[in-house]
Amino acid sequence: VQQAGHARSLLKGNPKGCIRLPVRPNGWVTADATRSGGPKYLVRASVPRWRVVYAPPEPGGKGSKYSQEGTVIVRADEELNSEQVMVLHRGDVVEQAAPSIVTPQGIVRMPVTTTVVRRTAVESGEVPDPSANGQNRATVSGKTYGWVTADASAAGGPVFFKPVAEADRDKYNQQRRRRPKA
């Protein structure tokens, strides 16, 4: 359920004190009825966070220009050919800003905002902060709004993003499988 407007508290009758929310795509839900003796139906969820999981081919191979410029392009709007706003690299984390859309070709496009964790650009001469999550990553404070392709597999392309928890779980499981047996 995604909230579509301001919460309202009912002021009269038996449901007095119940908190109602408008939701997308349309309708209303009771979020909290505890003030009138009922249950709490909804709890606040955090903003969905997504990690870039796509790694382009090695330099010199097909797609090598993306290896140098970034792996995921953030565009100004949902159109695949709209203006480029910025690029993201494998491991970067963004927040989903609104519901995803699916193009007629099956490509999943997602509006994002705020690069939460950003790869530190060693190539540009920046010195990585040793306390930046221990992996040459640093927090970025600026907000950028744009659209990314989350999954192009239906059109024969790659998966670019996974939810942070899923991406981290996949990475952890890969590391566990690589350990040599004693």
Backbone as a chain_set.jsonl record, in Angstrom:
{"seq": "VQQAGHARSLLKGNPKGCIRLPVRPNGWVTADATRSGGPKYLVRASVPRWRVVYAPPEPGGKGSKYSQEGTVIVRADEELNSEQVMVLHRGDVVEQAAPSIVTPQGIVRMPVTTTVVRRTAVESGEVPDPSANGQNRATVSGKTYGWVTADASAAGGPVFFKPVAEADRDKYNQQRRRRPKA", "coords": {"N": [[0.86, -1.175, 0.0], [0.606, 2.187, -0.855], [0.871, 5.384, 0.43], [-1.21, 8.099, -0.47], [-1.741, 10.693, 0.182], [-2.436, 13.137, 2.806], [-2.864, 11.936, 6.166], [-5.974, 11.376, 7.898], [-7.921, 12.047, 10.75], [-10.732, 10.591, 12.189], [-13.502, 12.309, 13.534], [-16.019, 12.027, 14.677], [-18.662, 9.946, 16.016], [-18.729, 6.301, 16.41], [-16.225, 5.378, 15.326], [-14.471, 7.355, 16.221], [-11.379, 8.981, 16.347], [-10.022, 7.142, 14.823], [-7.503, 6.631, 12.402], [-7.328, 7.442, 9.076], [-6.146, 6.775, 5.776], [-5.503, 8.032, 2.509], [-4.888, 5.978, -0.332], [-2.767, 4.654, -2.981], [-3.548, 2.697, -5.86], [-6.12, 3.881, -5.791], [-8.468, 4.811, -3.242], [-9.191, 4.271, 0.306], [-7.768, 3.476, 3.498], [-7.972, 2.146, 6.834], [-5.612, 3.044, 9.021], [-4.949, 3.081, 11.735], [-6.765, 2.116, 14.467], [-6.698, 2.182, 17.177], [-7.369, 4.155, 19.053], [-10.075, 4.041, 19.19], [-10.586, 1.625, 20.263], [-9.892, -0.429, 18.547], [-7.679, -2.382, 16.355], [-4.24, -1.715, 15.301], [-3.676, -1.344, 12.026], [-1.794, -0.773, 10.015], [1.714, -0.192, 9.722], [4.358, 2.163, 9.605], [6.409, 1.984, 6.823], [9.79, 1.71, 5.733], [11.452, 3.663, 3.213], [11.752, 2.103, 0.071], [14.875, 0.708, -0.675], [17.379, 0.33, -3.1], [20.014, -1.56, -4.598], [22.658, -1.198, -6.949], [23.353, -3.862, -8.982], [24.401, -4.67, -11.318], [27.196, -5.386, -13.316], [29.252, -4.203, -15.793], [30.639, -5.598, -18.887], [34.133, -6.551, -19.059], [36.759, -4.054, -19.576], [37.481, -3.245, -22.96], [35.965, -5.22, -24.008], [32.651, -6.024, -25.276], [30.542, -3.279, -24.73], [32.348, -1.741, -23.32], [32.6, 1.031, -22.968], [30.801, 1.71, -20.976], [31.99, 0.686, -18.739], [33.882, 2.56, -18.097], [32.438, 4.923, -17.781], [30.32, 4.491, -16.033], [27.781, 2.304, -14.712], [25.002, 2.3, -14.641], [22.591, 4.419, -15.976], [21.098, 7.374, -14.871], [18.192, 8.944, -15.718], [16.359, 11.898, -16.82], [13.541, 11.639, -17.04], [10.884, 9.167, -17.369], [11.184, 8.181, -19.945], [13.231, 6.222, -22.079], [15.168, 7.471, -23.616], [15.559, 9.971, -22.535], [17.097, 12.962, -21.114], [20.358, 12.521, -19.722], [21.043, 12.39, -16.285], [22.788, 11.601, -14.234], [25.32, 9.091, -13.443], [25.446, 5.771, -12.107], [27.225, 3.335, -10.152], [28.196, -0.13, -9.744], [27.097, -1.386, -6.685], [26.267, 1.043, -5.629], [23.635, 2.713, -3.835], [20.211, 3.54, -3.999], [17.125, 5.337, -3.337], [13.773, 4.387, -3.836], [11.428, 6.456, -5.422], [8.748, 6.544, -6.182], [6.006, 4.491, -7.471], [7.081, 1.83, -9.683], [7.176, 1.578, -13.296], [6.162, -0.336, -16.174], [7.404, -0.738, -19.346], [6.057, -1.074, -22.733], [7.753, -2.979, -23.857], [8.429, -4.525, -21.752], [10.326, -3.619, -19.993], [11.361, -2.64, -16.821], [10.966, 0.379, -15.303], [12.073, 2.76, -12.919], [11.426, 5.384, -10.657], [13.813, 7.258, -8.901], [15.431, 8.66, -6.013], [17.864, 10.55, -4.198], [20.987, 9.472, -3.79], [22.013, 7.191, -1.679], [24.248, 5.694, -0.729], [27.369, 5.967, -2.119], [29.816, 4.998, -4.47], [33.186, 5.722, -3.86], [35.135, 7.818, -5.831], [37.996, 6.738, -6.747], [39.565, 7.04, -8.944], [39.407, 9.744, -9.501], [41.044, 10.945, -7.743], [40.145, 11.383, -5.182], [40.445, 10.805, -1.73], [39.599, 7.886, -0.096], [37.377, 7.717, 2.65], [38.261, 6.177, 5.614], [36.318, 5.349, 7.388], [34.08, 4.991, 5.9], [32.015, 2.854, 5.588], [33.868, 0.912, 5.172], [34.454, 0.017, 2.587], [35.462, 1.632, 0.494], [33.393, 3.5, 0.124], [31.122, 6.2, 0.381], [28.878, 8.443, 2.049], [26.45, 10.369, 0.361], [25.146, 13.607, 0.324], [23.555, 15.215, -1.302], [20.467, 15.606, -3.171], [19.183, 13.866, -5.878], [16.922, 13.527, -8.48], [15.53, 11.129, -10.594], [15.104, 8.72, -13.283], [15.566, 5.209, -13.557], [16.512, 2.138, -15.186], [15.367, -0.692, -13.814], [15.093, -3.414, -14.322], [15.746, -5.13, -17.187], [15.408, -7.586, -18.252], [13.208, -8.855, -19.491], [13.297, -7.835, -22.015], [15.571, -8.89, -23.006], [17.794, -7.801, -21.802], [19.961, -6.886, -18.985], [19.524, -7.363, -15.367], [19.496, -4.587, -13.393], [19.165, -3.532, -10.803], [18.637, -4.633, -7.412], [16.599, -5.188, -4.503], [18.036, -3.814, -1.526], [18.365, -5.568, 0.749], [18.063, -8.109, -0.455], [20.135, -8.078, -2.384], [22.365, -7.857, -0.713], [22.115, -10.248, 0.715], [22.449, -12.111, -1.372], [25.119, -11.539, -2.056], [26.432, -12.231, 0.325], [25.843, -14.981, 0.439], [27.229, -15.851, -1.846], [29.86, -15.352, -1.054], [30.098, -17.182, 1.034], [29.938, -19.606, -0.323], [32.312, -19.627, -1.703], [34.364, -20.182, 0.031], [37.149, -22.204, 0.796], [37.08, -25.708, 1.533], [37.982, -27.12, 4.636]], "CA": [[0.0, 0.0, 0.0], [1.375, 3.427, -0.872], [0.082, 6.533, 0.859], [-1.428, 9.031, -1.571], [-2.067, 12.02, 0.694], [-2.334, 13.317, 4.253], [-3.722, 11.124, 7.03], [-7.097, 12.103, 8.502], [-8.46, 11.431, 11.954], [-12.187, 10.716, 12.251], [-13.821, 13.11, 14.712], [-17.367, 11.782, 15.197], [-19.232, 8.601, 16.008], [-18.036, 5.156, 16.985], [-14.815, 5.28, 14.934], [-13.76, 8.583, 16.58], [-9.957, 8.798, 16.611], [-9.403, 6.263, 13.824], [-6.701, 7.344, 11.413], [-7.572, 6.942, 7.72], [-5.165, 7.227, 4.792], [-5.768, 7.777, 1.091], [-3.837, 5.12, -0.87], [-2.68, 4.465, -4.425], [-3.951, 3.57, -6.946], [-7.215, 4.716, -5.307], [-9.168, 4.27, -2.086], [-8.814, 4.665, 1.659], [-7.607, 2.386, 4.461], [-7.827, 2.529, 8.235], [-4.247, 2.733, 9.432], [-4.861, 2.879, 13.181], [-8.062, 2.246, 15.14], [-6.47, 1.929, 18.607], [-8.048, 5.172, 19.878], [-11.491, 3.68, 19.326], [-10.643, 0.253, 20.75], [-9.575, -1.398, 17.498], [-6.256, -2.672, 16.152], [-3.413, -0.908, 14.408], [-3.617, -2.149, 10.816], [-0.612, -0.485, 9.209], [2.864, 0.449, 10.347], [5.15, 2.908, 8.627], [7.495, 1.229, 6.193], [10.874, 2.56, 5.262], [11.497, 3.872, 1.769], [12.486, 0.999, -0.555], [16.247, 1.014, -1.093], [17.82, -0.589, -4.145], [21.459, -1.555, -4.855], [23.082, -1.533, -8.308], [23.993, -5.178, -8.985], [24.929, -4.923, -12.654], [28.591, -5.064, -13.605], [29.414, -4.294, -17.243], [31.75, -6.44, -19.346], [35.486, -6.033, -18.83], [37.224, -3.088, -20.582], [37.931, -3.836, -24.208], [34.919, -6.116, -24.497], [31.406, -5.364, -25.667], [30.023, -2.415, -23.67], [33.448, -1.236, -22.501], [32.451, 2.453, -22.637], [30.066, 1.81, -19.725], [32.918, 0.369, -17.667], [34.6, 3.771, -17.75], [31.539, 6.028, -17.477], [29.32, 4.113, -15.046], [27.069, 1.114, -15.147], [23.571, 2.579, -14.75], [22.336, 5.829, -16.281], [19.905, 7.988, -14.29], [17.665, 9.856, -16.729], [15.482, 12.956, -16.319], [12.161, 11.163, -16.899], [10.702, 7.733, -17.591], [11.55, 7.805, -21.313], [14.562, 5.622, -22.143], [16.112, 8.356, -24.298], [15.543, 11.318, -21.946], [18.395, 13.521, -20.745], [21.116, 11.856, -18.658], [21.203, 13.228, -15.095], [24.017, 11.14, -13.586], [25.547, 7.653, -13.587], [25.655, 5.015, -10.878], [28.149, 2.219, -10.293], [27.862, -1.333, -8.977], [27.194, -1.192, -5.241], [25.584, 2.268, -5.213], [22.291, 2.491, -3.305], [19.271, 4.639, -4.211], [15.793, 5.162, -2.758], [12.679, 4.443, -4.804], [10.659, 7.67, -5.159], [7.334, 6.326, -6.521], [5.866, 3.159, -8.07], [7.737, 1.525, -10.954], [6.319, 1.372, -14.463], [6.675, -1.335, -17.108], [7.221, -0.284, -20.726], [5.471, -2.115, -23.589], [8.768, -4.006, -24.119], [8.638, -5.286, -20.519], [11.414, -3.025, -19.21], [10.885, -2.039, -15.573], [11.581, 1.687, -15.039], [11.802, 3.124, -11.539], [11.882, 6.712, -10.249], [14.667, 7.188, -7.712], [15.925, 9.909, -5.451], [18.903, 10.482, -3.187], [21.975, 8.409, -3.756], [22.268, 7.008, -0.258], [25.645, 5.309, -0.592], [27.979, 6.167, -3.429], [31.197, 4.563, -4.598], [34.148, 6.814, -3.874], [35.856, 7.81, -7.101], [39.435, 6.683, -6.533], [40.186, 7.529, -10.175], [39.43, 11.204, -9.551], [41.999, 11.445, -6.769], [39.568, 11.528, -3.854], [40.947, 9.819, -0.78], [38.449, 7.286, 0.567], [37.255, 7.848, 4.094], [38.37, 4.836, 6.171], [35.103, 4.984, 8.118], [32.958, 4.963, 4.95], [31.527, 1.485, 5.423], [34.986, 0.015, 4.972], [34.567, -0.505, 1.229], [35.623, 2.758, -0.421], [32.077, 4.069, -0.13], [30.858, 7.364, 1.215], [27.506, 8.917, 1.972], [26.252, 11.575, -0.429], [24.04, 14.333, 0.935], [22.707, 15.88, -2.28], [19.342, 14.835, -3.707], [19.019, 13.849, -7.321], [15.722, 12.782, -8.856], [15.576, 10.66, -11.965], [14.544, 7.401, -13.588], [16.535, 4.185, -13.921], [15.981, 0.836, -15.585], [15.631, -1.647, -12.734], [15.165, -4.773, -14.863], [15.507, -5.172, -18.631], [15.513, -8.993, -18.653], [12.105, -9.212, -20.39], [13.67, -7.38, -23.357], [16.874, -9.467, -23.327], [18.861, -7.066, -21.137], [20.315, -7.333, -17.638], [18.897, -6.832, -14.156], [20.403, -3.549, -12.918], [18.98, -3.274, -9.37], [17.909, -5.553, -6.536], [16.414, -4.579, -3.181], [19.283, -3.873, -0.764], [18.443, -6.785, 1.563], [18.259, -9.252, -1.354], [21.471, -7.972, -2.968], [23.331, -8.161, 0.341], [21.981, -11.68, 1.0], [23.087, -12.809, -2.489], [26.565, -11.345, -1.94], [26.866, -13.02, 1.476], [25.779, -16.393, 0.053], [28.324, -16.108, -2.783], [31.102, -15.401, -0.286], [30.102, -18.425, 1.806], [30.188, -20.714, -1.239], [33.681, -19.557, -2.219], [35.345, -20.604, 1.03], [37.664, -23.566, 0.593], [36.774, -26.635, 2.618], [39.176, -27.453, 5.425]], "C": [[0.901, 1.231, 0.0], [0.459, 4.591, -0.547], [0.002, 7.553, -0.265], [-1.746, 10.445, -1.103], [-1.937, 12.053, 2.208], [-3.306, 12.416, 5.002], [-4.822, 11.999, 7.615], [-7.591, 11.326, 9.704], [-9.965, 11.661, 11.983], [-12.564, 11.367, 13.575], [-15.163, 12.793, 15.341], [-17.701, 10.3, 15.198], [-18.344, 7.547, 16.639], [-16.563, 5.067, 16.574], [-13.986, 6.523, 15.279], [-12.31, 8.258, 16.957], [-9.261, 7.86, 15.642], [-8.647, 7.116, 12.808], [-6.878, 6.656, 10.067], [-6.557, 7.564, 6.762], [-5.684, 7.016, 3.382], [-4.594, 6.959, 0.541], [-3.899, 5.056, -2.386], [-2.925, 3.012, -4.743], [-5.178, 4.4, -6.608], [-7.877, 4.024, -4.125], [-8.629, 4.802, -0.77], [-8.647, 3.412, 2.506], [-7.58, 2.969, 5.866], [-6.439, 2.092, 8.664], [-4.186, 2.351, 10.901], [-6.227, 3.134, 13.809], [-7.92, 2.069, 16.651], [-7.18, 2.932, 19.504], [-9.532, 4.88, 20.056], [-11.643, 2.201, 19.707], [-10.327, -0.816, 19.718], [-8.08, -1.617, 17.355], [-5.542, -1.614, 15.312], [-3.169, -1.777, 13.176], [-2.332, -1.975, 10.017], [0.491, 0.107, 10.07], [3.66, 1.128, 9.24], [6.281, 2.022, 8.107], [8.584, 2.2, 5.765], [10.791, 2.674, 3.74], [12.265, 2.704, 1.15], [13.854, 1.46, -1.05], [16.73, -0.084, -2.025], [19.321, -0.441, -4.374], [21.713, -1.914, -6.319], [23.832, -2.862, -8.233], [24.631, -5.502, -10.335], [26.387, -4.516, -12.734], [28.779, -5.235, -15.105], [30.555, -5.236, -17.612], [33.094, -5.765, -19.083], [35.875, -5.023, -19.909], [37.784, -3.808, -21.804], [36.909, -4.775, -24.818], [33.707, -5.314, -24.917], [30.888, -4.54, -24.493], [31.103, -1.767, -22.836], [33.315, 0.24, -22.158], [31.711, 2.634, -21.317], [30.956, 1.5, -18.536], [33.63, 1.625, -17.191], [33.658, 4.865, -17.258], [30.549, 5.731, -16.368], [28.507, 2.961, -15.578], [25.58, 1.341, -15.336], [23.387, 4.075, -14.976], [21.043, 6.261, -15.604], [19.449, 9.039, -15.289], [16.627, 10.792, -16.131], [14.03, 12.517, -16.162], [12.074, 9.703, -17.309], [11.06, 7.26, -18.994], [12.992, 7.303, -21.349], [15.607, 6.519, -22.804], [16.094, 9.776, -23.736], [16.954, 11.717, -21.503], [19.041, 12.752, -19.593], [21.343, 12.826, -17.508], [22.506, 12.892, -14.376], [24.199, 9.662, -13.891], [25.784, 7.038, -12.218], [26.571, 3.839, -11.184], [27.694, 1.048, -9.435], [28.098, -1.07, -7.492], [26.525, 0.074, -4.746], [24.158, 1.934, -4.781], [21.451, 3.735, -3.536], [17.963, 4.318, -3.505], [14.753, 5.277, -3.864], [11.772, 5.607, -4.438], [9.158, 7.511, -5.385], [7.226, 4.936, -7.146], [6.6, 3.033, -9.405], [6.701, 1.447, -12.066], [6.955, 0.289, -15.327], [6.363, -0.841, -18.512], [6.564, -1.396, -21.544], [6.456, -3.249, -23.919], [9.054, -4.859, -22.881], [9.756, -4.76, -19.644], [10.827, -2.326, -17.991], [11.676, -0.762, -15.317], [11.148, 2.145, -13.657], [12.291, 4.544, -11.256], [12.677, 6.586, -8.955], [15.058, 8.582, -7.259], [17.025, 9.597, -4.451], [19.804, 9.268, -3.326], [22.399, 8.28, -2.308], [23.725, 6.665, -0.009], [26.243, 5.333, -1.984], [29.411, 5.665, -3.421], [32.1, 5.778, -4.594], [34.97, 6.71, -5.15], [37.353, 7.881, -6.848], [40.146, 7.273, -7.743], [40.304, 9.053, -10.202], [40.365, 11.798, -8.508], [41.429, 11.671, -5.389], [40.133, 10.44, -2.957], [39.758, 9.218, -0.059], [38.52, 7.459, 2.076], [37.325, 6.453, 4.697], [37.122, 4.405, 6.929], [33.89, 4.868, 7.203], [32.572, 3.532, 4.612], [32.631, 0.496, 5.081], [35.181, -0.488, 3.553], [34.684, 0.611, 0.202], [34.288, 3.355, -0.825], [31.881, 5.235, 0.826], [29.412, 7.786, 1.043], [27.464, 10.215, 1.182], [25.037, 12.293, 0.127], [23.103, 14.976, -0.077], [21.592, 14.991, -2.779], [19.32, 14.984, -5.215], [17.78, 13.03, -7.611], [15.858, 12.365, -10.304], [14.978, 9.281, -12.089], [15.655, 6.463, -14.007], [15.797, 2.962, -14.459], [16.362, -0.137, -14.486], [15.869, -3.043, -13.293], [14.806, -4.741, -16.344], [15.511, -6.607, -19.147], [14.397, -9.425, -19.603], [12.401, -8.805, -21.833], [15.055, -7.903, -23.75], [18.048, -8.751, -22.689], [19.123, -7.588, -19.735], [19.366, -6.824, -16.555], [19.908, -5.839, -13.591], [20.344, -3.353, -11.408], [18.309, -4.452, -8.689], [17.665, -4.81, -5.231], [17.672, -4.796, -2.342], [19.408, -5.175, 0.022], [18.719, -8.011, 0.692], [19.662, -9.246, -1.956], [22.536, -8.333, -1.939], [23.304, -9.647, 0.688], [22.664, -12.491, -0.103], [24.608, -12.726, -2.389], [27.123, -12.204, -0.808], [26.884, -14.505, 1.12], [26.877, -16.761, -0.935], [29.643, -16.229, -2.037], [31.198, -16.702, 0.495], [30.421, -19.617, 0.915], [31.635, -20.755, -1.702], [34.726, -20.036, -1.217], [35.837, -22.018, 0.737], [37.33, -24.433, 1.802], [38.063, -27.025, 3.323], [39.401, -28.941, 5.511]], "O": [[1.855, 1.303, 0.775], [-0.592, 4.765, -1.163], [0.996, 7.843, -0.931], [-1.997, 11.317, -1.934], [-1.402, 11.128, 2.819], [-4.42, 12.163, 4.544], [-4.639, 13.201, 7.807], [-7.668, 10.098, 9.678], [-10.426, 12.791, 11.821], [-12.013, 11.02, 14.62], [-15.431, 13.251, 16.452], [-17.099, 9.507, 14.474], [-17.354, 7.849, 17.305], [-15.725, 4.712, 17.403], [-12.919, 6.731, 14.701], [-12.052, 7.377, 17.777], [-8.032, 7.784, 15.634], [-9.107, 8.188, 12.411], [-6.621, 5.461, 9.924], [-6.162, 8.72, 6.915], [-6.24, 5.962, 3.072], [-3.443, 7.207, 0.898], [-4.924, 5.356, -2.999], [-2.539, 2.15, -3.953], [-5.288, 5.529, -7.085], [-7.852, 2.798, -4.019], [-7.743, 5.655, -0.731], [-9.306, 2.401, 2.263], [-7.215, 4.128, 6.068], [-6.131, 0.9, 8.668], [-3.471, 1.423, 11.281], [-6.777, 4.23, 13.698], [-8.913, 1.832, 17.338], [-7.56, 2.584, 20.622], [-10.17, 5.409, 20.966], [-12.699, 1.604, 19.498], [-10.485, -2.004, 19.999], [-7.296, -1.093, 18.147], [-6.168, -0.745, 14.704], [-2.529, -2.825, 13.269], [-1.839, -2.928, 9.413], [0.222, 0.823, 11.035], [3.629, 0.705, 8.085], [7.007, 1.397, 8.88], [8.318, 3.366, 5.474], [10.135, 1.871, 3.077], [13.33, 2.345, 1.651], [13.973, 2.467, -1.749], [16.52, -1.271, -1.774], [19.846, 0.672, -4.348], [21.075, -2.813, -6.867], [24.823, -2.982, -7.514], [25.328, -6.508, -10.466], [26.77, -3.437, -12.28], [28.494, -6.307, -15.64], [31.347, -5.625, -16.753], [33.165, -4.548, -18.908], [35.388, -5.111, -21.036], [38.461, -4.83, -21.695], [36.977, -5.091, -26.005], [33.728, -4.083, -24.917], [30.803, -5.048, -23.375], [30.817, -1.281, -21.741], [33.865, 0.676, -21.147], [31.96, 3.607, -20.603], [30.71, 1.994, -17.435], [33.948, 1.746, -16.008], [34.042, 5.66, -16.4], [29.982, 6.667, -15.804], [28.541, 2.673, -16.775], [24.951, 0.635, -16.123], [23.956, 4.896, -14.257], [20.014, 5.6, -15.741], [20.22, 9.922, -15.666], [16.077, 10.519, -15.064], [13.35, 12.974, -15.243], [13.098, 9.071, -17.57], [11.224, 6.06, -19.214], [13.872, 7.891, -20.721], [16.804, 6.344, -22.577], [16.568, 10.699, -24.398], [17.878, 10.903, -21.52], [18.379, 12.38, -18.624], [21.784, 13.955, -17.723], [23.241, 13.787, -13.958], [23.341, 9.044, -14.522], [26.259, 7.699, -11.295], [26.679, 3.402, -12.33], [26.899, 1.218, -8.51], [29.161, -0.594, -7.095], [26.236, 0.182, -3.555], [23.549, 0.995, -5.292], [21.91, 4.853, -3.302], [17.717, 3.175, -3.122], [14.841, 6.154, -4.723], [11.38, 5.744, -3.279], [8.372, 8.277, -4.827], [8.242, 4.267, -7.334], [6.724, 4.001, -10.156], [5.509, 1.273, -11.813], [8.154, 0.03, -15.22], [5.21, -0.559, -18.839], [6.518, -2.542, -21.097], [6.029, -4.361, -24.229], [9.833, -5.81, -22.95], [10.104, -5.392, -18.646], [9.907, -1.518, -18.113], [12.893, -0.8, -15.136], [9.998, 1.948, -13.263], [13.432, 4.881, -11.573], [12.263, 5.891, -8.027], [15.017, 9.545, -8.024], [17.094, 8.487, -3.922], [19.399, 8.152, -3.002], [23.071, 9.161, -1.771], [24.371, 7.284, 0.837], [25.674, 4.774, -2.921], [30.14, 5.889, -2.455], [31.804, 6.768, -5.263], [35.444, 5.63, -5.503], [37.915, 8.971, -6.745], [41.186, 7.92, -7.612], [41.199, 9.594, -10.851], [40.472, 13.019, -8.395], [42.152, 12.111, -4.496], [40.281, 9.292, -3.376], [38.971, 9.953, 0.537], [39.585, 7.358, 2.686], [36.516, 5.602, 4.328], [36.891, 3.207, 7.095], [32.777, 4.666, 7.687], [32.778, 3.064, 3.492], [32.345, -0.649, 4.734], [36.021, -1.361, 3.338], [34.062, 0.538, -0.858], [34.078, 3.679, -1.994], [32.411, 5.245, 1.937], [28.795, 7.516, 0.013], [28.345, 11.063, 1.322], [24.007, 11.667, 0.378], [21.953, 15.259, 0.258], [21.733, 13.768, -2.813], [19.426, 16.087, -5.751], [17.604, 11.951, -7.047], [16.258, 13.166, -11.149], [14.418, 8.738, -11.136], [16.577, 6.858, -14.721], [14.605, 2.782, -14.211], [17.546, -0.382, -14.25], [16.734, -3.773, -12.81], [13.692, -4.367, -16.711], [15.608, -6.826, -20.354], [14.624, -10.289, -20.45], [11.825, -9.363, -22.767], [15.649, -7.42, -24.714], [19.196, -9.063, -23.004], [18.572, -8.615, -19.338], [18.519, -5.966, -16.804], [21.055, -6.205, -13.335], [21.361, -3.039, -10.789], [17.52, -5.175, -9.297], [18.423, -3.906, -4.879], [18.306, -5.847, -2.437], [20.452, -5.823, -0.031], [19.525, -8.863, 1.066], [20.308, -10.291, -2.031], [23.498, -9.033, -2.255], [24.353, -10.245, 0.93], [23.377, -13.451, 0.187], [25.304, -13.717, -2.608], [28.169, -12.835, -0.964], [27.832, -15.213, 1.46], [27.408, -17.869, -0.875], [30.455, -17.102, -2.343], [32.285, -17.27, 0.605], [31.104, -20.544, 1.349], [32.134, -21.822, -2.06], [35.873, -20.274, -1.598], [35.043, -22.917, 0.463], [37.3, -23.959, 2.937], [39.098, -27.234, 2.689], [40.362, -29.384, 6.139]]}, "num_chains": 1, "name": "protein.A"}
